[in-house]
CSV table of C-alpha atoms in Angstrom, one decimal:
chain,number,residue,atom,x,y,z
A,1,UNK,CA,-29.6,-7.8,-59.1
A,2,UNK,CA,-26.8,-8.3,-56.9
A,3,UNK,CA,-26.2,-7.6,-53.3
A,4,UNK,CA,-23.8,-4.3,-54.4
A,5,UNK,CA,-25.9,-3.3,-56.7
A,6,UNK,CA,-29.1,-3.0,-54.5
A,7,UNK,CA,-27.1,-1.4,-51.7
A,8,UNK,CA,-26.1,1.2,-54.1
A,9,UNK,CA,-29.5,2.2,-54.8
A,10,UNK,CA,-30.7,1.8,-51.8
A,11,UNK,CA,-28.0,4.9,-50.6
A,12,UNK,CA,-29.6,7.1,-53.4
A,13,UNK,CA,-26.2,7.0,-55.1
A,14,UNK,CA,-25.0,5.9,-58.6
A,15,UNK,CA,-22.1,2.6,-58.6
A,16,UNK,CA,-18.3,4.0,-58.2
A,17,UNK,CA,-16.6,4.3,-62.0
A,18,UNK,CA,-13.6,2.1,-62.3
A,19,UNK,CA,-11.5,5.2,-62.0
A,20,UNK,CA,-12.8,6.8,-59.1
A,21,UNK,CA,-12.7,3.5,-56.4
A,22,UNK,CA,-8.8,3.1,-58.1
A,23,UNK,CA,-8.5,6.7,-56.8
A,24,UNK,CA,-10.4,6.0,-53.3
A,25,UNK,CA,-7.9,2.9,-53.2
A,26,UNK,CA,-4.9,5.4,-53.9
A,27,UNK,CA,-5.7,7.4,-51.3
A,28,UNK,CA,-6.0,5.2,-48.5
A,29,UNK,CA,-2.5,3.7,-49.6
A,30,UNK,CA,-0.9,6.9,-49.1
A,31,UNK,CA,-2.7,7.8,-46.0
A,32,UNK,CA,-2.0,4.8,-44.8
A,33,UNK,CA,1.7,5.1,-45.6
A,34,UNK,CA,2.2,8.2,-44.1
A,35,UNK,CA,0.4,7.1,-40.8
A,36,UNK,CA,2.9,4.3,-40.8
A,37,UNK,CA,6.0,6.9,-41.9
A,38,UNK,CA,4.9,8.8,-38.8
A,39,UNK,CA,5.2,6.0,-36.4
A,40,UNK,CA,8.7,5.5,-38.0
A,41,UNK,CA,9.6,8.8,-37.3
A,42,UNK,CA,8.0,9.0,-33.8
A,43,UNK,CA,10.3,6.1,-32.9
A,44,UNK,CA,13.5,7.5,-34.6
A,45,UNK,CA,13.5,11.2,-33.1
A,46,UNK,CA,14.4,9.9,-29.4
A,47,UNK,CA,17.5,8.2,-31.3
A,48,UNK,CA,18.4,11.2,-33.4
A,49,UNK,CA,17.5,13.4,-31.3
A,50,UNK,CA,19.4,12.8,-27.9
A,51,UNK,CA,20.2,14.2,-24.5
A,52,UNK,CA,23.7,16.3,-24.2
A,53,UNK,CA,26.1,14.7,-22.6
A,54,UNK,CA,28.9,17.0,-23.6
A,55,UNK,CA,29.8,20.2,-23.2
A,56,UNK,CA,33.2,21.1,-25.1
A,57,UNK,CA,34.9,24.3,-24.6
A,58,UNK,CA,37.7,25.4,-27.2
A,59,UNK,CA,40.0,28.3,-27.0
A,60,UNK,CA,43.0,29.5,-25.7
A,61,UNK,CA,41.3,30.9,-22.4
A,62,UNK,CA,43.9,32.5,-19.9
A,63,UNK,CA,41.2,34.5,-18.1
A,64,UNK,CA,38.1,32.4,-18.4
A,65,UNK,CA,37.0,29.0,-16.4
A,66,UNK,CA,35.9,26.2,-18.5
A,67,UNK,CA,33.4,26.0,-15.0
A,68,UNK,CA,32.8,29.8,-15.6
A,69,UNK,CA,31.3,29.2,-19.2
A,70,UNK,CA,29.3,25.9,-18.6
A,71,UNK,CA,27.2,28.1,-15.8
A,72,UNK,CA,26.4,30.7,-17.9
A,73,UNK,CA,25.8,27.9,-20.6
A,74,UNK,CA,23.2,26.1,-18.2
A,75,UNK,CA,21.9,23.6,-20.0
A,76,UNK,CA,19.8,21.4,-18.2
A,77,UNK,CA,20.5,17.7,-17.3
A,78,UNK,CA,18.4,15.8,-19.9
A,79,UNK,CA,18.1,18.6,-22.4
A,80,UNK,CA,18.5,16.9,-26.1
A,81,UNK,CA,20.5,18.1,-28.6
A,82,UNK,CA,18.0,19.6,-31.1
A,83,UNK,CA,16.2,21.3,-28.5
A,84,UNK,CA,19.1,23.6,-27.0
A,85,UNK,CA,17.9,27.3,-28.0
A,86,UNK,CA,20.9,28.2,-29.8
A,87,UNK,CA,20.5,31.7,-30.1
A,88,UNK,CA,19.8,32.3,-26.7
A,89,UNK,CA,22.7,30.1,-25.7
A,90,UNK,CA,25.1,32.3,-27.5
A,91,UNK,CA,24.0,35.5,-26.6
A,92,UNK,CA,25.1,34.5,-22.8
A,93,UNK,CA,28.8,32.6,-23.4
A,94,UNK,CA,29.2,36.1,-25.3
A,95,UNK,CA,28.0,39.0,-22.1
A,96,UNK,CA,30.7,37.1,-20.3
A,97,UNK,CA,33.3,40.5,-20.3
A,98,UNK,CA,36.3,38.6,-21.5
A,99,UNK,CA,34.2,36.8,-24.1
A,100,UNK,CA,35.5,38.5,-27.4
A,101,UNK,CA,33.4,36.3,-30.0
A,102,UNK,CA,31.9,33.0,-30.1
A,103,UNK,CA,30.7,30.4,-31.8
A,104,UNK,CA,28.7,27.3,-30.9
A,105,UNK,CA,27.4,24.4,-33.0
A,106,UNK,CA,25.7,20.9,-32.3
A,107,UNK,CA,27.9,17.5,-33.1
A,108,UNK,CA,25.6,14.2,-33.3
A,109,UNK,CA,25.1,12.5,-31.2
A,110,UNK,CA,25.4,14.4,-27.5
A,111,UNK,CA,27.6,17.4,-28.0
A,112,UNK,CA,27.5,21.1,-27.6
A,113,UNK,CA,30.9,22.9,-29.3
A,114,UNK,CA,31.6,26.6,-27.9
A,115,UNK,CA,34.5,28.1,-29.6
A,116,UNK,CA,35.9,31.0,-27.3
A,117,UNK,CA,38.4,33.7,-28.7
A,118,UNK,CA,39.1,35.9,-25.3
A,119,UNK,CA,39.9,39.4,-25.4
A,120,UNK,CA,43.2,40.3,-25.3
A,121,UNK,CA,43.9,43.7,-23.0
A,122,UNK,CA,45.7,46.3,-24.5
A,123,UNK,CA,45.5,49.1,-21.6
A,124,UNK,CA,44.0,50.5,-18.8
A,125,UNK,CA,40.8,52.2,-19.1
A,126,UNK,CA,39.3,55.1,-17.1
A,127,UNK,CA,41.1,53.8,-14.0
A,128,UNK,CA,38.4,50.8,-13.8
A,129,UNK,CA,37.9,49.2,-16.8
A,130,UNK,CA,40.4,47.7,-19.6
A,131,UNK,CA,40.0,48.5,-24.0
A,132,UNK,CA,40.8,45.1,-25.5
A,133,UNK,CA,43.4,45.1,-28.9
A,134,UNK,CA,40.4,46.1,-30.8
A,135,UNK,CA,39.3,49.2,-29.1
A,136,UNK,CA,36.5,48.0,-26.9
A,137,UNK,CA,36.2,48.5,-23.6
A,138,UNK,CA,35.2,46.4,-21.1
A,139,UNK,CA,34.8,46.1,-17.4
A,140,UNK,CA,35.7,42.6,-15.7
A,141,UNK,CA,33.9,41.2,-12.9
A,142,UNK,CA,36.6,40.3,-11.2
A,143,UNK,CA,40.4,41.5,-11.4
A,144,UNK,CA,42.5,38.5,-12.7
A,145,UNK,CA,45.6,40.7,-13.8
A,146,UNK,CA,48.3,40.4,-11.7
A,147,UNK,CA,49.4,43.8,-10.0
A,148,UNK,CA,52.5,43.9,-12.6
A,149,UNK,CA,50.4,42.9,-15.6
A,150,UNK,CA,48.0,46.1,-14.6
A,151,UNK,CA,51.2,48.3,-14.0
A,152,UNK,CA,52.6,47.3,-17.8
A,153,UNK,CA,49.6,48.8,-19.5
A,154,UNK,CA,49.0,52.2,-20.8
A,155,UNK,CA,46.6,54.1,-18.9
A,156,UNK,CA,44.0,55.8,-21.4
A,157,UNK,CA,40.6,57.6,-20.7
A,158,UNK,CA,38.2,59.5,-22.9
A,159,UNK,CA,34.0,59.9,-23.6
A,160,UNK,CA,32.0,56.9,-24.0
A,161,UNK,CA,32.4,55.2,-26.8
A,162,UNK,CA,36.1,56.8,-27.9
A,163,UNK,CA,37.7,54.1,-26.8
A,164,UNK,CA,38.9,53.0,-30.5
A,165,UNK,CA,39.6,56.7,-31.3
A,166,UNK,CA,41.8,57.1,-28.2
A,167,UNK,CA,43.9,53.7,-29.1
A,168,UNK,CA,44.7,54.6,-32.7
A,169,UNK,CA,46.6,58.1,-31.3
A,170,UNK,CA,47.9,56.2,-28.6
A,171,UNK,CA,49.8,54.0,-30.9
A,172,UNK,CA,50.4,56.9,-33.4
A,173,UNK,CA,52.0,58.9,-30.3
A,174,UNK,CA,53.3,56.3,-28.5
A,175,UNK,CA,55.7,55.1,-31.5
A,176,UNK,CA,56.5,58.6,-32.2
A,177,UNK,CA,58.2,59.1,-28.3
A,178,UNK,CA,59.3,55.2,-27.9
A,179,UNK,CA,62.6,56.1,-28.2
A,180,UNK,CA,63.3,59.9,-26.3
A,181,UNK,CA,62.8,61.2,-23.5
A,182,UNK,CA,59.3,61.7,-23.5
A,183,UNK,CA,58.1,58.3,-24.3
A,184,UNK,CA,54.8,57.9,-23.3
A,185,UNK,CA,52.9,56.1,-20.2
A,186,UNK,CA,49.0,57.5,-20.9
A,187,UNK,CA,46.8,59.5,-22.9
A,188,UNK,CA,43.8,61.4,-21.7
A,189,UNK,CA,40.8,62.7,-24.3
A,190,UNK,CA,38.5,65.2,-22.3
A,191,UNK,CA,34.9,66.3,-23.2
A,192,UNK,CA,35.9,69.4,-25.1
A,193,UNK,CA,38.2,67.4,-27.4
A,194,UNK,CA,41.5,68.3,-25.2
A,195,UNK,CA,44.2,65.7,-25.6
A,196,UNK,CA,46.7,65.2,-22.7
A,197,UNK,CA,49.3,62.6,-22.2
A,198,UNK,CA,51.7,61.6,-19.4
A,199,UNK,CA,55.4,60.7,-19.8
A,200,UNK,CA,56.8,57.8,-17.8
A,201,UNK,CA,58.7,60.4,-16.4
A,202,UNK,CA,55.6,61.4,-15.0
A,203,UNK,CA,56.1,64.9,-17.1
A,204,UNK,CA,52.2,66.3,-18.5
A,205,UNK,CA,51.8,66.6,-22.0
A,206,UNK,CA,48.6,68.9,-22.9
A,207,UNK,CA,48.2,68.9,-27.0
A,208,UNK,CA,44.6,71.1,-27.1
A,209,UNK,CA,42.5,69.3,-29.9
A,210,UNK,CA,43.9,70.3,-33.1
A,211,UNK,CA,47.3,70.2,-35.0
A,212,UNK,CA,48.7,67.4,-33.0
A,213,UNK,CA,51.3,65.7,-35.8
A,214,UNK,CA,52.3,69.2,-36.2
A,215,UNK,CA,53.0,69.4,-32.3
A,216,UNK,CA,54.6,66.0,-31.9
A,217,UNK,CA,57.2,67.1,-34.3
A,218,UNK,CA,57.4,70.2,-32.2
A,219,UNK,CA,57.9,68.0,-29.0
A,220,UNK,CA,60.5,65.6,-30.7
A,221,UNK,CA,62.5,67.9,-32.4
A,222,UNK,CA,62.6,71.8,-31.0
A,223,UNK,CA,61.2,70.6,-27.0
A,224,UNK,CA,63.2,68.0,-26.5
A,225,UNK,CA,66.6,69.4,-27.8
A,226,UNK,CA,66.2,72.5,-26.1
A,227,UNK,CA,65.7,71.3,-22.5
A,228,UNK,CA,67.7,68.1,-22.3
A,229,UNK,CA,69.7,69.8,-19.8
A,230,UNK,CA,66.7,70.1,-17.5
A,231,UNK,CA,64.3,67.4,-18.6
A,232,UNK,CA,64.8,66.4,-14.6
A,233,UNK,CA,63.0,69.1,-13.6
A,234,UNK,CA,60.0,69.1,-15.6
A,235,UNK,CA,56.4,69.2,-14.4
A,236,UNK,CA,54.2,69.7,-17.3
A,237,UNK,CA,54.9,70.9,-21.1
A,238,UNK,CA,51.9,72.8,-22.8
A,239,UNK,CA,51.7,72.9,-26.6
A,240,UNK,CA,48.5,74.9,-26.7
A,241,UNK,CA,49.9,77.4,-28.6
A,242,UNK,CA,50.1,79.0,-32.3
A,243,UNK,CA,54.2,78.9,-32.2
A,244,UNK,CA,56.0,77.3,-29.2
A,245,UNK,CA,55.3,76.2,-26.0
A,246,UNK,CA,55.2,76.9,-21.8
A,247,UNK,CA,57.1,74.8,-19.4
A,248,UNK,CA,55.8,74.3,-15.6
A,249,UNK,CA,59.1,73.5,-13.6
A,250,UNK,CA,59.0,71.3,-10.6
A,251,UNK,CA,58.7,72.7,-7.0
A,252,UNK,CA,62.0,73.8,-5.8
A,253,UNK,CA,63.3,71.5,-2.9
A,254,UNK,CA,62.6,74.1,-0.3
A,255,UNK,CA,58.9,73.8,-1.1
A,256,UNK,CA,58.2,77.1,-3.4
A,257,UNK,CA,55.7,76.8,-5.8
A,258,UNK,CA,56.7,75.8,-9.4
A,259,UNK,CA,55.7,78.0,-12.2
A,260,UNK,CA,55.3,78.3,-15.7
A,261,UNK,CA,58.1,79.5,-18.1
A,262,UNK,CA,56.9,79.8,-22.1
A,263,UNK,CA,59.5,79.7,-24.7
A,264,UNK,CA,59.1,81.5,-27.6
A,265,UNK,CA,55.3,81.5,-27.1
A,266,UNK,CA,53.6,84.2,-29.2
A,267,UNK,CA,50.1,83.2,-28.1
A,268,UNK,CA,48.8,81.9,-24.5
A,269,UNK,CA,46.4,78.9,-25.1
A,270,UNK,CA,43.0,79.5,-25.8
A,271,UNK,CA,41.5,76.5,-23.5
């Protein structure tokens, strides 16, 4: 009997098949390749894997700060590439109000990409904020137009969350009066639906809520021919009404009270 043998039987246990100990064998290999594939690993992922060293900021940016973006960025010294929370790093280069959209990737070795496209203002909003080309409004932290870049834009104002609705008239209404004499400086939509605009003339414009194509033509082609002798002294114009329209006259020079005039007005406005 030999040495094996009697330790095999001594252990209560039958000898290994051939099969099984080329199994056993098997499975240590791979074990012990994996073990050794880990180590590999281990000791690649600080050379994949490496700090940021770059932060690169693309766009045409006229009203944001490279500095401005890399604080809100805040990515720690030492932070490596694969472990920047992407999601979260977005979410605050876009709250940044001028921030239109972004993008952000990872390059190997050590670089962060933001991609900025900033908001381009269209007009005025509400007397605080601005509505950007694409009808959202937003409310800058700080006021980097110039005083004649504010002046230029249309001053418009309606209910939260109008602010598209009240751009698409606008540039309906606006092309519509470009060229007369009522060519257009704001437009107001109230809570009750009410549309009002102002005339850089400084002449009111009050539309009501309904019919308005119907009353532009009315403004271009029976309001405007019929008091180009006196567009001067023109307060307000009010189209509230079923056929024709009301004029409030500027105050006289000696101080008296202007007043309304309708012309061929068959019914006063309802609101």
């Amino acid at each position: 009997m030999s040495v094996a043998e009697a330790v095999v039987r001594v252990a209560g246990r039958k000898p290994l098949s051939g099969s099984a100990v080329r199994r056993t064998v098997w499975a240590a290999g791979v074990i012990g390749a994996l073990m050794a594939l880990s180590l590999v690993v281990r000791g690649l992922i600080p050379m994949i894997n490496r700090p940021v060293t770059q932060i690169q900021i693309v766009g045409r940016l006229t009203h944001i700060s490279p500095s401005e973006v890399a604080a809100v960025a805040n990515i720690a010294p030492g932070t490596r590439l694969f472990d920047v929370q992407m999601g979260g790093l977005e979410s605050r280069v876009a709250a940044l109000p001028w921030v239109s959209r972004v993008t952000i990737t990872r390059e190997w070795p050590d670089r962060i990409r933001i991609r900025i496209a900033e908001r381009r203002p269209f007009a005025r909003w509400d007397g605080r904020a601005l509505i950007d080309t694409s009808g959202q409004v937003f409310e800058p932290k700080k006021n980097v137009l110039t005083a004649s870049q504010w002046k230029t834009l249309p001053e418009l104002s309606g209910p939260t969350g109008q602010g598209k609705d009240v751009m698409d008239l606008w540039r309906e209404m606006s092309a519509a009066l470009a060229n007369g004499p009522f060519a257009l400086a704001g437009l107001r939509e109230d809570g009750r639906g009410d549309w009002a605009a102002r005339c850089r003339s400084g002449v009111v414009l009050r539309f009501g809520g309904d019919n308005l194509v119907a009353k532009l033509q009315l403004l271009r082609y029976t309001v405007a021919p019929a008091l180009s002798q006196k567009l001067n002294q023109i307060a307000a114009i009010d189209l509230r009404y079923t056929n024709g329209f009301a004029v409030r006259w500027r105050a006289p020079v000696l101080g008296q009270p202007s007043t309304d005039s309708p012309l061929a007005a068959e019914k006063r406005p309802s609101r």
